[in-house]
Amino acid sequence: MSKKVLIVMGSRSDLPAMEGCMKQLDEFGMEYQVRVLSAHRTPEAVLKVSSEAKENGFGVIIAAAGGAAHLAGVIASSTPLPVIGIPIQTSALGGMDSLLSTVQMPSGVPVATVAIGKAGPKNAAILACQMIGIGDAAVQQKIIDFKKVQAEKVLADSVVE
């Protein structure tokens, strides 16, 4: 499996929400590319990018969208790669519309979906690295080390005085 991650977001306005994802990938030393494409406004471009992602060396696709968040599903329908959907928080419904649009996929078109809010993009990056780590011992070791550091931080602050 390739170490490259493709990030596709539905709008440039999603970029601030996605900074945590890119920062986490940077911390793991993962190569990634970011595209801004809309499932509704540029469907042909979305299908082209997703159907060519594997041959272009990507191993996992992360798709982030808000509102009528069909981006991850459209991508998942046209690639053999795992797709992680990030429901972007919206002002209208707080992201519940995005969550339901991302997670309610028909049988045969799976999308792994993470949380609304700041944890979602970071967790998507970690999950992508875990997927890639199945076939890459160095990436998997970075995940093991990351989880160890997380545990050590919690334990160091576990006694309340």
C-alpha positions as semicolon CSV with decimal commas, in nm:
position;residue;x (nm);y (nm);z (nm)
1;M;0,000;0,000;0,000
2;S;0,123;0,347;-0,082
3;K;0,217;0,585;0,198
4;K;0,048;0,879;0,025
5;V;-0,284;1,013;0,152
6;L;-0,525;1,205;-0,069
7;I;-0,732;1,467;0,112
8;V;-1,034;1,602;-0,072
9;M;-1,252;1,873;0,077
10;G;-1,573;2,008;-0,064
11;S;-1,492;2,375;-0,020
12;R;-1,199;2,604;0,060
13;S;-1,402;2,713;0,363
14;D;-1,332;2,362;0,506
15;L;-0,957;2,433;0,515
16;P;-0,943;2,570;0,874
17;A;-1,127;2,261;1,001
18;M;-0,883;2,036;0,814
19;E;-0,563;2,190;0,952
20;G;-0,560;1,934;1,236
21;C;-0,564;1,653;0,980
22;M;-0,273;1,792;0,784
23;K;-0,077;1,873;1,100
24;Q;-0,122;1,515;1,225
25;L;-0,010;1,371;0,891
26;D;0,293;1,602;0,903
27;E;0,377;1,477;1,253
28;F;0,373;1,118;1,123
29;G;0,586;1,220;0,823
30;M;0,315;1,115;0,579
31;E;0,307;1,248;0,225
32;Y;-0,031;1,388;0,122
33;Q;-0,200;1,597;-0,141
34;V;-0,497;1,827;-0,083
35;R;-0,767;1,894;-0,341
36;V;-1,081;2,110;-0,321
37;L;-1,359;1,950;-0,526
38;S;-1,735;1,947;-0,488
39;A;-1,947;1,635;-0,528
40;H;-2,228;1,858;-0,656
41;R;-2,047;2,130;-0,852
42;T;-1,756;1,930;-0,998
43;P;-1,875;1,567;-1,001
44;E;-1,671;1,468;-1,308
45;A;-1,350;1,598;-1,148
46;V;-1,429;1,413;-0,822
47;L;-1,483;1,088;-1,012
48;K;-1,163;1,137;-1,212
49;V;-0,949;1,208;-0,904
50;S;-1,096;0,919;-0,705
51;S;-1,086;0,664;-0,986
52;E;-0,720;0,751;-1,060
53;A;-0,606;0,779;-0,696
54;K;-0,466;0,425;-0,670
55;E;-0,269;0,448;-0,994
56;N;-0,140;0,789;-0,877
57;G;0,014;0,625;-0,572
58;F;-0,236;0,701;-0,298
59;G;-0,319;0,442;-0,033
60;V;-0,608;0,608;0,153
61;I;-0,849;0,891;0,073
62;I;-0,981;1,133;0,334
63;A;-1,292;1,323;0,223
64;A;-1,430;1,619;0,419
65;A;-1,756;1,793;0,346
66;G;-2,031;1,986;0,520
67;G;-2,404;2,018;0,468
68;A;-2,521;1,781;0,196
69;A;-2,194;1,594;0,248
70;H;-2,195;1,346;-0,038
71;L;-1,827;1,381;-0,123
72;A;-1,701;1,077;0,067
73;G;-1,974;0,855;-0,076
74;V;-1,914;0,965;-0,433
75;I;-1,542;0,903;-0,388
76;A;-1,603;0,562;-0,226
77;S;-1,823;0,462;-0,519
78;S;-1,539;0,508;-0,765
79;T;-1,222;0,381;-0,597
80;P;-1,095;0,054;-0,451
81;L;-0,910;0,250;-0,179
82;P;-1,037;0,293;0,176
83;V;-1,223;0,622;0,224
84;I;-1,247;0,809;0,553
85;G;-1,525;1,067;0,572
86;I;-1,505;1,377;0,788
87;P;-1,838;1,548;0,855
88;I;-1,762;1,921;0,873
89;Q;-1,943;2,119;1,140
90;T;-2,203;2,351;0,986
91;S;-2,374;2,661;1,118
92;A;-2,721;2,545;1,017
93;L;-2,740;2,209;1,197
94;G;-2,411;2,188;1,384
95;G;-2,278;1,919;1,154
96;M;-2,552;1,660;1,209
97;D;-2,652;1,703;0,845
98;S;-2,290;1,637;0,743
99;L;-2,263;1,337;0,974
100;L;-2,578;1,171;0,844
101;S;-2,486;1,238;0,481
102;T;-2,142;1,086;0,536
103;V;-2,228;0,786;0,752
104;Q;-2,556;0,666;0,594
105;M;-2,406;0,482;0,299
106;P;-2,578;0,206;0,102
107;S;-2,453;-0,151;0,121
108;G;-2,141;-0,201;-0,088
109;V;-2,016;0,160;-0,061
110;P;-1,839;0,181;0,276
111;V;-1,709;0,504;0,423
112;A;-1,529;0,501;0,758
113;T;-1,661;0,809;0,935
114;V;-1,502;1,011;1,216
115;A;-1,641;1,271;1,455
116;I;-1,780;1,616;1,391
117;G;-1,550;1,887;1,529
118;K;-1,177;1,911;1,598
119;A;-1,127;1,543;1,684
120;G;-1,259;1,425;1,346
121;P;-0,983;1,554;1,117
122;K;-0,707;1,448;1,358
123;N;-0,861;1,102;1,398
124;A;-0,898;1,067;1,021
125;A;-0,524;1,125;0,982
126;I;-0,445;0,871;1,255
127;L;-0,684;0,617;1,103
128;A;-0,530;0,666;0,758
129;C;-0,186;0,600;0,908
130;Q;-0,316;0,291;1,087
131;M;-0,451;0,161;0,755
132;I;-0,123;0,228;0,578
133;G;0,063;0,081;0,877
134;I;-0,092;-0,261;0,812
135;G;0,152;-0,297;0,523
136;D;0,431;-0,068;0,640
137;A;0,614;-0,152;0,964
138;A;0,773;0,195;0,991
139;V;0,437;0,370;0,976
140;Q;0,289;0,121;1,222
141;Q;0,576;0,190;1,463
142;K;0,495;0,561;1,447
143;I;0,138;0,478;1,551
144;I;0,263;0,256;1,835
145;D;0,495;0,533;1,955
146;F;0,217;0,793;1,926
147;K;-0,021;0,584;2,137
148;K;0,253;0,520;2,396
149;V;0,318;0,895;2,431
150;Q;-0,055;0,960;2,466
151;A;-0,080;0,702;2,745
152;E;0,227;0,841;2,921
153;K;0,076;1,192;2,919
154;V;-0,246;1,067;3,073
155;L;-0,065;0,862;3,337
156;A;0,168;1,151;3,425
157;D;-0,138;1,360;3,505
158;S;-0,348;1,079;3,656
159;V;-0,317;1,171;4,022
160;V;-0,538;1,453;4,140
161;E;-0,404;1,619;4,454
